[in-house]
PDB file of C-alpha atoms and ligand atoms in Angstrom:
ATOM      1  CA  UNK A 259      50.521 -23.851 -74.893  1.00 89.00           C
ATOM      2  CA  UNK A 260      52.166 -25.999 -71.676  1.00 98.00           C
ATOM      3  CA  UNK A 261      50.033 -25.641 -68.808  1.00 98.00           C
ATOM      4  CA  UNK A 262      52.135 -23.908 -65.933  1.00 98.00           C
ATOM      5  CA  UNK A 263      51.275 -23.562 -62.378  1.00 98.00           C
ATOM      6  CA  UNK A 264      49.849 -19.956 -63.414  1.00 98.00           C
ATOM      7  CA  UNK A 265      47.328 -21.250 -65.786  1.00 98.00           C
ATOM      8  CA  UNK A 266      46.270 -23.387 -63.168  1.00 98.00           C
ATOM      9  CA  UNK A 267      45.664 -20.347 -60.744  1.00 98.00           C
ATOM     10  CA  UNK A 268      43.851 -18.196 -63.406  1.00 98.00           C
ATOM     11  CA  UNK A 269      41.766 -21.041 -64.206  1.00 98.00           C
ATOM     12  CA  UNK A 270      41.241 -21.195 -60.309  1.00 98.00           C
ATOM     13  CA  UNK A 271      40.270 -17.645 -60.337  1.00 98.00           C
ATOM     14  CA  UNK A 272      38.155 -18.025 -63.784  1.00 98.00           C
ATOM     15  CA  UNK A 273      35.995 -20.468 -62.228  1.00 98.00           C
ATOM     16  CA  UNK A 274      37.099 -23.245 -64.702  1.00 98.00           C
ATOM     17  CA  UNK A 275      37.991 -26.821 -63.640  1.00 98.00           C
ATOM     18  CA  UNK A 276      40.568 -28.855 -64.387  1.00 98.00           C
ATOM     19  CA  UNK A 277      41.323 -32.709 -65.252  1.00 98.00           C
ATOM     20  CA  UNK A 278      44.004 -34.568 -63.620  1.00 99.00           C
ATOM     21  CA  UNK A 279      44.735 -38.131 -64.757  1.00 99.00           C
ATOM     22  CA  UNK A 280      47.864 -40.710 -63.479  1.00 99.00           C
ATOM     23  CA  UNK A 281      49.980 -41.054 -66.314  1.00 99.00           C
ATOM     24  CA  UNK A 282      53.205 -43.832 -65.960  1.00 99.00           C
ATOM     25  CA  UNK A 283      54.538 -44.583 -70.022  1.00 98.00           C
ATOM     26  CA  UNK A 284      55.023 -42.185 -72.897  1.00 98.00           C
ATOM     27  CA  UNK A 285      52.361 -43.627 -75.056  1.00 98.00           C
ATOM     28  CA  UNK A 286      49.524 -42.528 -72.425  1.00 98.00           C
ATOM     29  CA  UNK A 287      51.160 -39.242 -71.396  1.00 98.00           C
ATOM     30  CA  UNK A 288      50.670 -38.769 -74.931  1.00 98.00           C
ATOM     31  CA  UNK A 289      47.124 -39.555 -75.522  1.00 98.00           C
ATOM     32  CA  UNK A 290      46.114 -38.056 -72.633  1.00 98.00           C
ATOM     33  CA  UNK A 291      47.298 -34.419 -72.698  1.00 98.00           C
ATOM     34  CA  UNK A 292      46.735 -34.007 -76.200  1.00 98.00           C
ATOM     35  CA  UNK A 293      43.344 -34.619 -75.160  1.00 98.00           C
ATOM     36  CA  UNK A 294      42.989 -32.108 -72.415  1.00 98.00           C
ATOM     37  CA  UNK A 295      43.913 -33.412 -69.570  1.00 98.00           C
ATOM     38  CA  UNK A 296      45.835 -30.225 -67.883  1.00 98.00           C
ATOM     39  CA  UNK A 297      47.997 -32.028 -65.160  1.00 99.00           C
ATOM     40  CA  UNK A 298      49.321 -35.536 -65.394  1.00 99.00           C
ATOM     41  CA  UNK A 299      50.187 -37.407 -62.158  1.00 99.00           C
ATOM     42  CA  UNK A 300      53.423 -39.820 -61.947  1.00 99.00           C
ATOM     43  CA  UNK A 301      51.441 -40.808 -58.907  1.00 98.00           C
ATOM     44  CA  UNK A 302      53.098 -43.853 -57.049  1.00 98.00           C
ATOM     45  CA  UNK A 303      49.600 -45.824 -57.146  1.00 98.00           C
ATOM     46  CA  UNK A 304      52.186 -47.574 -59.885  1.00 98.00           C
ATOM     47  CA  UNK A 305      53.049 -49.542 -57.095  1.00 98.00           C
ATOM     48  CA  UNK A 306      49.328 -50.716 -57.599  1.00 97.00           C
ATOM     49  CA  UNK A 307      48.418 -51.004 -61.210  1.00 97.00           C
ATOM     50  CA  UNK A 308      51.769 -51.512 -62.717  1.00 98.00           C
ATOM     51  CA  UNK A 309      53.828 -53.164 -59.981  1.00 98.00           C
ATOM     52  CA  UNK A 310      50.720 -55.360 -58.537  1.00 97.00           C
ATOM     53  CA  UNK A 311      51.728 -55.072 -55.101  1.00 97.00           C
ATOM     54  CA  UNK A 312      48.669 -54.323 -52.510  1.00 95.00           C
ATOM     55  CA  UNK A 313      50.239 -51.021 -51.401  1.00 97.00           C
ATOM     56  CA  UNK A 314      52.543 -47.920 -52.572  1.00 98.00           C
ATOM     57  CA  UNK A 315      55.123 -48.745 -49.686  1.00 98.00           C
ATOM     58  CA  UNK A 316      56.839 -50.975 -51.816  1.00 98.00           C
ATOM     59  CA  UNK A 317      57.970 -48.376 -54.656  1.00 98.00           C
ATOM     60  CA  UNK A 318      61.024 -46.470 -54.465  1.00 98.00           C
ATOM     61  CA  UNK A 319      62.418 -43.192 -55.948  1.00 98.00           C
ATOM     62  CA  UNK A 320      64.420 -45.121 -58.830  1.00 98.00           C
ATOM     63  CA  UNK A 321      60.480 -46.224 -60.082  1.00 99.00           C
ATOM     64  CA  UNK A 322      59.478 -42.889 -59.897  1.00 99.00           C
ATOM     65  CA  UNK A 323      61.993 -41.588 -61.629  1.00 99.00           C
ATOM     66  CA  UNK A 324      61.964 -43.970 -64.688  1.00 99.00           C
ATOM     67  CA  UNK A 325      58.533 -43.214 -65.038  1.00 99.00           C
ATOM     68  CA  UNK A 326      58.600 -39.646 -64.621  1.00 99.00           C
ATOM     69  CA  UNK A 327      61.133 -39.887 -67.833  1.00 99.00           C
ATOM     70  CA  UNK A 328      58.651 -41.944 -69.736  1.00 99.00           C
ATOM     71  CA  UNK A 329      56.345 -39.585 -69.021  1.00 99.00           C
ATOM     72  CA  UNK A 330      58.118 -36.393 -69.449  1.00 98.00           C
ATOM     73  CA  UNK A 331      58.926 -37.979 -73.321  1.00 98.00           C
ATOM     74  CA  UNK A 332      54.907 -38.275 -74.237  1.00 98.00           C
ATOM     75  CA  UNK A 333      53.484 -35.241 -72.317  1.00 98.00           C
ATOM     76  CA  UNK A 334      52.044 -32.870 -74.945  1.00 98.00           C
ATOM     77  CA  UNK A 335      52.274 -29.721 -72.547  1.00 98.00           C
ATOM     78  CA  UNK A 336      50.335 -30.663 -69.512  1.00 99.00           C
ATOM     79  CA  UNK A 337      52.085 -29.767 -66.061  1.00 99.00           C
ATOM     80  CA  UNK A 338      53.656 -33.264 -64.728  1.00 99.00           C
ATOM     81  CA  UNK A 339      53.216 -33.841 -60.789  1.00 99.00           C
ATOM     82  CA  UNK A 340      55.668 -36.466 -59.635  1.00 99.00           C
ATOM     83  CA  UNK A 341      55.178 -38.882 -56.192  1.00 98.00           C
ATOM     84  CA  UNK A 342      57.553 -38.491 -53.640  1.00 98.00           C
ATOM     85  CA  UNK A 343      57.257 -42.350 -52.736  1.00 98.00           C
ATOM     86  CA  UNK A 344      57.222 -43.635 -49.170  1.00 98.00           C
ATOM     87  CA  UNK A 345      60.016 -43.079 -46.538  1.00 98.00           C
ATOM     88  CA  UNK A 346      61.843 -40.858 -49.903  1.00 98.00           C
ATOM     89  CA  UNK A 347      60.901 -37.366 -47.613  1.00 98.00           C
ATOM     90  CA  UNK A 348      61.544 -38.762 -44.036  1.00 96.00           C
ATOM     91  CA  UNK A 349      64.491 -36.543 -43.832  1.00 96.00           C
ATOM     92  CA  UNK A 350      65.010 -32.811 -44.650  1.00 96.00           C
ATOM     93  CA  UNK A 351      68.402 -33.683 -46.373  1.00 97.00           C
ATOM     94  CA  UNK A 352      66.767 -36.776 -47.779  1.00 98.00           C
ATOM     95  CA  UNK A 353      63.706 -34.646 -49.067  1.00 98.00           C
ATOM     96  CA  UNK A 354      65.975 -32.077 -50.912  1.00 98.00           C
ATOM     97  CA  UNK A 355      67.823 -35.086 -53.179  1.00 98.00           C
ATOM     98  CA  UNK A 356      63.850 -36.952 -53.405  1.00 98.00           C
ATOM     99  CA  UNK A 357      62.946 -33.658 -55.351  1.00 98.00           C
ATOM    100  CA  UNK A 358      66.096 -32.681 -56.975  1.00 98.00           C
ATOM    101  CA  UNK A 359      65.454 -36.280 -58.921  1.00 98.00           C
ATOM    102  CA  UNK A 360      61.883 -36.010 -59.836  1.00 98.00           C
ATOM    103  CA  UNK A 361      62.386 -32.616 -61.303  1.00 98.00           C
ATOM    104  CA  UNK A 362      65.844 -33.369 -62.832  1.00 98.00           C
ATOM    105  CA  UNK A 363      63.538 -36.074 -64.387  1.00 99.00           C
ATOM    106  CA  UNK A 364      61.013 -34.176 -65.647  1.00 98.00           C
ATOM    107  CA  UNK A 365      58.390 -32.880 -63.249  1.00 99.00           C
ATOM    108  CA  UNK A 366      57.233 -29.647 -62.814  1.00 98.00           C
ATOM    109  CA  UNK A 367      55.533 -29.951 -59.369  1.00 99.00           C
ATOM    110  CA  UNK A 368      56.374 -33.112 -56.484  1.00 98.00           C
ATOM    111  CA  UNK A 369      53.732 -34.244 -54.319  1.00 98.00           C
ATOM    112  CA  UNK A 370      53.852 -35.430 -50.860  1.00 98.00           C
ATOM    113  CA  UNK A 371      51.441 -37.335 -48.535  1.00 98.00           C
ATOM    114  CA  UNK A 372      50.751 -35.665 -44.892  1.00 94.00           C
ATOM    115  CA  UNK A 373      50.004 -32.931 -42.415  1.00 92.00           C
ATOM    116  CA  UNK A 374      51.346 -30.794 -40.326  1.00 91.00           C
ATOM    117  CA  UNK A 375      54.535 -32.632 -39.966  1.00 93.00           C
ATOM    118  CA  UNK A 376      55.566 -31.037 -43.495  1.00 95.00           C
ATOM    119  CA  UNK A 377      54.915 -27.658 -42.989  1.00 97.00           C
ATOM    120  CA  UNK A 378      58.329 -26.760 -42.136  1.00 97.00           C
ATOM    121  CA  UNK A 379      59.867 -29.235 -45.761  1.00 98.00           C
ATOM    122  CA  UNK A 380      56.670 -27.244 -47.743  1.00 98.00           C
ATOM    123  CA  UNK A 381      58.141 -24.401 -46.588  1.00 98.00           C
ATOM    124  CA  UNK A 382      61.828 -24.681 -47.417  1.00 98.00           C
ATOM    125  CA  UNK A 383      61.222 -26.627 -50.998  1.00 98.00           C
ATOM    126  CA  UNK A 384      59.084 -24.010 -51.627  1.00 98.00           C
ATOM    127  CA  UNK A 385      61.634 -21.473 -50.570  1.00 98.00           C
ATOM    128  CA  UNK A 386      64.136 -23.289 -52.925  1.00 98.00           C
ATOM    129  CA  UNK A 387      62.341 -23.382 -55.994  1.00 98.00           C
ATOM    130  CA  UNK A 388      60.395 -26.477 -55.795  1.00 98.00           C
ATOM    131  CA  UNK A 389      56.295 -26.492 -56.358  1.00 98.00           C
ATOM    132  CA  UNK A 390      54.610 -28.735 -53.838  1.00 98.00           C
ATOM    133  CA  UNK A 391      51.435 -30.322 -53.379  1.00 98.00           C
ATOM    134  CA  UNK A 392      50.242 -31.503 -50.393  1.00 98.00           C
ATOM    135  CA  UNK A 393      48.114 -34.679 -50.561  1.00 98.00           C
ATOM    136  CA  UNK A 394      45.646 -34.585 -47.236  1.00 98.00           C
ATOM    137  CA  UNK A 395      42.605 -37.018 -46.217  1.00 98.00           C
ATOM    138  CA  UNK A 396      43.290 -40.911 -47.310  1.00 98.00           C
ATOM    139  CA  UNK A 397      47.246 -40.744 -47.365  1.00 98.00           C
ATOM    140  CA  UNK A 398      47.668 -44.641 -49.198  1.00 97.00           C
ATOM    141  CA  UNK A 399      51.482 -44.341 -47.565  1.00 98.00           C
ATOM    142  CA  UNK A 400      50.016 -44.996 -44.581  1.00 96.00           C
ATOM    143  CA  UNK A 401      47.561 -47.484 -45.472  1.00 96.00           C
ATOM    144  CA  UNK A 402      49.474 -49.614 -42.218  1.00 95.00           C
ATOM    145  CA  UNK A 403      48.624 -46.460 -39.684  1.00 92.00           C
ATOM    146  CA  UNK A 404      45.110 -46.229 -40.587  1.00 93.00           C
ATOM    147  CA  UNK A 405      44.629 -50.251 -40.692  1.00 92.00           C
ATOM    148  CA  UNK A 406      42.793 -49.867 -44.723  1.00 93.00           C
ATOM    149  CA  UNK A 407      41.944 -47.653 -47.309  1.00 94.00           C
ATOM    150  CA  UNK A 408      39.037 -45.850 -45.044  1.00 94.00           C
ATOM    151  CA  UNK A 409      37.333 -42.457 -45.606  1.00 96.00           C
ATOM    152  CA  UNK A 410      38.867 -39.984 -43.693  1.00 96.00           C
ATOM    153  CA  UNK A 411      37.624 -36.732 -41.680  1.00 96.00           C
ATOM    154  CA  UNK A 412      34.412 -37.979 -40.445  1.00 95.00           C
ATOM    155  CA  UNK A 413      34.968 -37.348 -36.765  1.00 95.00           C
ATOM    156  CA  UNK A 414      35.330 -33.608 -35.544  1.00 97.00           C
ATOM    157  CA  UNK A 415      39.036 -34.413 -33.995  1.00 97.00           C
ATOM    158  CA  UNK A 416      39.821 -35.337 -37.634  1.00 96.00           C
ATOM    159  CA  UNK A 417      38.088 -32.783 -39.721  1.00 97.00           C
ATOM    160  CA  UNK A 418      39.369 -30.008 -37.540  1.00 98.00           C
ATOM    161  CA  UNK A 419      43.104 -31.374 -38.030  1.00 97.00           C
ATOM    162  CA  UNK A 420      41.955 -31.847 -41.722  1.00 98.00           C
ATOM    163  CA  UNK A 421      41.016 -27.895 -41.685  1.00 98.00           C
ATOM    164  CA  UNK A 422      43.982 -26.937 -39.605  1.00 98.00           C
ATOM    165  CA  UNK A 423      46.275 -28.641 -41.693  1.00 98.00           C
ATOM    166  CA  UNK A 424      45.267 -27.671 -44.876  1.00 98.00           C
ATOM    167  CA  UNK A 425      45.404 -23.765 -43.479  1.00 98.00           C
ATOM    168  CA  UNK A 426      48.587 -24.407 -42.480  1.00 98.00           C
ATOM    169  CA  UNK A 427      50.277 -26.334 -45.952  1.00 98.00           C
ATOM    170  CA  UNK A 428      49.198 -23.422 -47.993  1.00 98.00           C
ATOM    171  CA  UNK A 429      50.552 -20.847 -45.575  1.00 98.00           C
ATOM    172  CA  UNK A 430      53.915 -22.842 -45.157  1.00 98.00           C
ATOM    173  CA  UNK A 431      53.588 -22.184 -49.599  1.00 98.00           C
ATOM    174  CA  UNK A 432      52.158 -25.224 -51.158  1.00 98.00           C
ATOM    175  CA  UNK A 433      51.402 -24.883 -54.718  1.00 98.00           C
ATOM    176  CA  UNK A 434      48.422 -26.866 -54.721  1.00 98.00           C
ATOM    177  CA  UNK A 435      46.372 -29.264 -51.908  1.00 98.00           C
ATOM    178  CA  UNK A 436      45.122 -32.851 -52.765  1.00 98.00           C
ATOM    179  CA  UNK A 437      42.552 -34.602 -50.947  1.00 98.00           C
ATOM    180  CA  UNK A 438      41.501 -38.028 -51.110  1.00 98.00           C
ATOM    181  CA  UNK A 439      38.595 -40.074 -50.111  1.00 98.00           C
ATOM    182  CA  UNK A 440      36.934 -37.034 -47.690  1.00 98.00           C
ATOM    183  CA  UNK A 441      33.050 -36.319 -46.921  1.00 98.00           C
ATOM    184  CA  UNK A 442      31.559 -34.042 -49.765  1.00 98.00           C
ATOM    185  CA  UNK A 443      30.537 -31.265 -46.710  1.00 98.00           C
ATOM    186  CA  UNK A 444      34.381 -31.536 -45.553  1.00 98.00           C
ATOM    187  CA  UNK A 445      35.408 -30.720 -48.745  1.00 98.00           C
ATOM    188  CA  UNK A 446      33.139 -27.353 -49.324  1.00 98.00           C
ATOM    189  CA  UNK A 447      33.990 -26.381 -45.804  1.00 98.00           C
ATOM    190  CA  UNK A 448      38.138 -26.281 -46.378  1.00 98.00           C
ATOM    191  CA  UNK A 449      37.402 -24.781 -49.887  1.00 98.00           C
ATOM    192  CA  UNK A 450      35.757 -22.182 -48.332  1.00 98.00           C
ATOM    193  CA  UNK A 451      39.197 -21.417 -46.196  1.00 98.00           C
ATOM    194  CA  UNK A 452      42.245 -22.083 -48.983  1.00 98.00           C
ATOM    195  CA  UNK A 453      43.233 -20.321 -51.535  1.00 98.00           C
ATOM    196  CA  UNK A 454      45.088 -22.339 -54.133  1.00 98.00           C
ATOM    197  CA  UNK A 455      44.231 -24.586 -56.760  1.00 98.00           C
ATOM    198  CA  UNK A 456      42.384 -27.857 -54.982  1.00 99.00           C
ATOM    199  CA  UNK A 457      42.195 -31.719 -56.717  1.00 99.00           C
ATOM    200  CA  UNK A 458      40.259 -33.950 -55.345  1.00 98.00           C
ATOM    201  CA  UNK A 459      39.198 -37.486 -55.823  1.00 98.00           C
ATOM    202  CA  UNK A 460      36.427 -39.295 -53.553  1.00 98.00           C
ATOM    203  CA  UNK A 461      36.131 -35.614 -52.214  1.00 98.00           C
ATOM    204  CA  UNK A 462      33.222 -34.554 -53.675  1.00 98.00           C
ATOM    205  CA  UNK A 463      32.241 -32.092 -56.754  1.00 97.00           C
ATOM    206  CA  UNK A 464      33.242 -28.931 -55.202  1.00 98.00           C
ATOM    207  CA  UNK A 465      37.198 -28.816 -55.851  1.00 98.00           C
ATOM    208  CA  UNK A 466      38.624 -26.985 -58.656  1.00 98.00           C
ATOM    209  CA  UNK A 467      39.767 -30.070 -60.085  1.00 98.00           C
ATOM    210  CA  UNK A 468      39.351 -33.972 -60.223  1.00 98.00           C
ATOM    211  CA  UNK A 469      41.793 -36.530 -60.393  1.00 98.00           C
ATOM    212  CA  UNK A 470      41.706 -40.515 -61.120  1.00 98.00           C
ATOM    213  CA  UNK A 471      44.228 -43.289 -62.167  1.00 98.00           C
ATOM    214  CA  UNK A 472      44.329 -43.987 -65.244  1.00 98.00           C
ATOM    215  CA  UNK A 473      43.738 -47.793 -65.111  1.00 98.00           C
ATOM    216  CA  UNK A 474      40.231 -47.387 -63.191  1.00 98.00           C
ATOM    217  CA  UNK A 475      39.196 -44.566 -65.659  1.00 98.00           C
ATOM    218  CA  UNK A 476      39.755 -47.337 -68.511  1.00 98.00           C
ATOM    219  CA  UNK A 477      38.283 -50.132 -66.259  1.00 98.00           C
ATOM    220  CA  UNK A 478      41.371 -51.876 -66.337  1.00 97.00           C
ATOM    221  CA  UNK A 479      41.186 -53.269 -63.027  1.00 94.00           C
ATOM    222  CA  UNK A 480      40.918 -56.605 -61.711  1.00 91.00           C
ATOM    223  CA  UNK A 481      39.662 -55.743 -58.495  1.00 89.00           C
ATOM    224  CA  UNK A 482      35.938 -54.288 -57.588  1.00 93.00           C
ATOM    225  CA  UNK A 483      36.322 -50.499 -58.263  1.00 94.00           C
ATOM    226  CA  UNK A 484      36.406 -47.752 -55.666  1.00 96.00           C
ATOM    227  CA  UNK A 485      32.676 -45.863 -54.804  1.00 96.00           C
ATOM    228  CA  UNK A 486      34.605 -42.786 -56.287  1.00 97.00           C
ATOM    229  CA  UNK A 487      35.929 -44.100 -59.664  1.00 98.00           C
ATOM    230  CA  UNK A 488      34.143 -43.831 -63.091  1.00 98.00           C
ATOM    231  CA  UNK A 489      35.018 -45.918 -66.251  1.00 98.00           C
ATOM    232  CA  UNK A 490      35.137 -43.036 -69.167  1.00 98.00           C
ATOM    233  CA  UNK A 491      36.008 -45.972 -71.618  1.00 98.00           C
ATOM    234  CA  UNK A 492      32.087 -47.389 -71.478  1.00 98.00           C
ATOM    235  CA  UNK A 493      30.673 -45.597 -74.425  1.00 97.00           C
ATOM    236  CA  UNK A 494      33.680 -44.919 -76.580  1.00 97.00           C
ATOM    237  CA  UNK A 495      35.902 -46.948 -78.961  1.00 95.00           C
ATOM    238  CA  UNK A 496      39.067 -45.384 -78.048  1.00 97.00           C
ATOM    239  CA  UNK A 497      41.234 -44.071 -75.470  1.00 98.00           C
ATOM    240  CA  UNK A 498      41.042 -40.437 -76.522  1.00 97.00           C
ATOM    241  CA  UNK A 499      37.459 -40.413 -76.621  1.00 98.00           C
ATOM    242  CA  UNK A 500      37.465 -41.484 -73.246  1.00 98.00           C
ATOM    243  CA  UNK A 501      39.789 -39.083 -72.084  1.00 98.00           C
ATOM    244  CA  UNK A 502      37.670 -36.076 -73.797  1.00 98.00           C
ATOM    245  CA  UNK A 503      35.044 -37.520 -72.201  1.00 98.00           C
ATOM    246  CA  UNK A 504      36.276 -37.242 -68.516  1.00 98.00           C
ATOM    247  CA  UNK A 505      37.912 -33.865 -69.155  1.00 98.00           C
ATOM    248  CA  UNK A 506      34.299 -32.778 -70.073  1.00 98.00           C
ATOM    249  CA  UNK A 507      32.748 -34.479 -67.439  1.00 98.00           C
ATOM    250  CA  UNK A 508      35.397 -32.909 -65.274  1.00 98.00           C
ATOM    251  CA  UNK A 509      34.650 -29.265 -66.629  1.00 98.00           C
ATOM    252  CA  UNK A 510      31.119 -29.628 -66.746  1.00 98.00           C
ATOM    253  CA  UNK A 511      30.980 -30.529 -62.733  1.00 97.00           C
ATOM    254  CA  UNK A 512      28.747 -33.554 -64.565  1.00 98.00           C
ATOM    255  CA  UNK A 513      31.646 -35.686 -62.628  1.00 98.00           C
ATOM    256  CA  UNK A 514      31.943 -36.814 -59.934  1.00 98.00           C
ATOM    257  CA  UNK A 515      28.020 -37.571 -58.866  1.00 97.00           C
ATOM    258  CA  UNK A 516      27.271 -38.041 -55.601  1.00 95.00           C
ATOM    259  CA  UNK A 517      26.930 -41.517 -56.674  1.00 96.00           C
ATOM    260  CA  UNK A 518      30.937 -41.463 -56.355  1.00 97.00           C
ATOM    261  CA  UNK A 519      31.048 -39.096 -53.157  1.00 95.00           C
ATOM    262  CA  UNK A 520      30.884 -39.885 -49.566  1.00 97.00           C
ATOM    263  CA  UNK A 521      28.710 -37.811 -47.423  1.00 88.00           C
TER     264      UNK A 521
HETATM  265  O1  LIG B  53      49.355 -42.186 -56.549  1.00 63.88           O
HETATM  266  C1  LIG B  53      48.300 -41.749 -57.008  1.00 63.88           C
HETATM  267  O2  LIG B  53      47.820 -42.126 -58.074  1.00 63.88           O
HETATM  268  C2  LIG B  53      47.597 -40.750 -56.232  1.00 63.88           C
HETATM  269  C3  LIG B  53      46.183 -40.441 -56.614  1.00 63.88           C
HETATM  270  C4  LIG B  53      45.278 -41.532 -56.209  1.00 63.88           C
HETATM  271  C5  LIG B  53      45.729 -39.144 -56.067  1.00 63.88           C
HETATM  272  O3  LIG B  53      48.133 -40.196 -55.316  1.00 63.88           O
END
């Protein structure tokens, strides 16, 4: 049965995690719903791990939008999340067209990096029929404001905006909240005051779901992996087998550790 936005909620509500995992081509979209994995993230890290640029400025909306289509071909009926990339929701007119492509496309739900600046566009695309999540903490659009890819939220200006903000995405409607690369104790705190189904990765073991890219979870990388990333492929033979196994780990709260958190 295709995960929806509702399943999501009652398996929010059900005290069941879920697995989120960046998906790009067909062939993986494939593999890794029909393994379990309930949401699959056209997240623009392709810039990354496809594209081999050192940032996710570079990609555009015509990238995400070809891969959103690969995607959408393979996906055995797990909810597809689609990147707004960077500068594609700098306007509300230009924000409106962004999401009218990704879900013409093929995805069920576009995500967008920031904080209170996008209450008011969470509020209208939600008030026009599109599903947003907000992505909070380590924003990799603005990689160039922060100066690197550094935890966020460990100062009290920043975890009260972090709080703040988060309050005020899922009153302006947002679907669900993303939060990368946060202190574990930051992370139970805001749960504690939202709502709605929360993913988190480098956040700590206390969202209602987990999320990495796919080419870290395989240990395809080439360059030393993040403190929050686990390769699922050590152990197995195969790519499903991994992906069972991180859907598991995902369920079971065995993953993340707090060998992979930040306190
Ligand atoms: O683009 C992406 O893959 C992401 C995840 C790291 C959350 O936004």
């Amino acid at each position: 049965m295709a995960i929806t936005l509702s399943t999501l909620n009652k398996m929010k509500q059900q005290g069941e995690k879920f697995a989120v995992l960046t998906a790009y081509d067909s062939t993986f979209a494939h593999l890794a719903s029909a393994a379990g994995v309930e949401v699959l993230l056209v997240g623009d890290s392709l810039g990354n791990v496809l594209q081999g640029h050192d940032s996710t400025v570079p990609v555009t909306l015509a990238d995400m939008v070809y891969h959103t289509q690969c995607v959408k071909r393979g996906n055995q009926g797990a909810l597809i999340m689609s990147d707004l990339p960077f500068m594609s929701y700098a306007t509300e007119e230009q924000t409106f067209e962004s999401c009218a492509a990704l879900m013409r496309a093929g995805a069920h739900v576009v995500k967008l990096e920031g904080g209170a600046w996008l209450t008011e566009s969470v509020r209208k695309l939600t008030e026009r029929g599109v599903p947003v999540c907000v992505h909070l903490g380590l924003t990799p659009q603005s990689v160039n404001k922060f100066g690197g890819y550094k935890v966020q939220g460990r100062d009290p200006a920043e975890r009260k905006a972090l709080i703040e903000d988060s309050i005020a995405a899922e009153k302006a409607g947002a679907a669900i909240l993303l939060y990368e690369c946060i202190p574990s104790d930051l992370m139970q705190e805001i749960m504690g005051k939202v709502s709605i189904p929360v993913i988190g990765i480098g956040a700590g073991n206390s969202t209602d779901a987990q999320v990495l890219v796919l080419h870290d979870m395989l240990g395809a990388t080439t360059r030393k992996p993040a403190k929050f990333v686990k390769n699922f492929l050590t152990g197995h033979d195969n790519f499903q087998a991994a992906f069972a196994a991180y859907v598991k780990a995902v369920k079971d709260g065995s993953f993340p550790g707090p060998e992979h958190s930040f306190e």
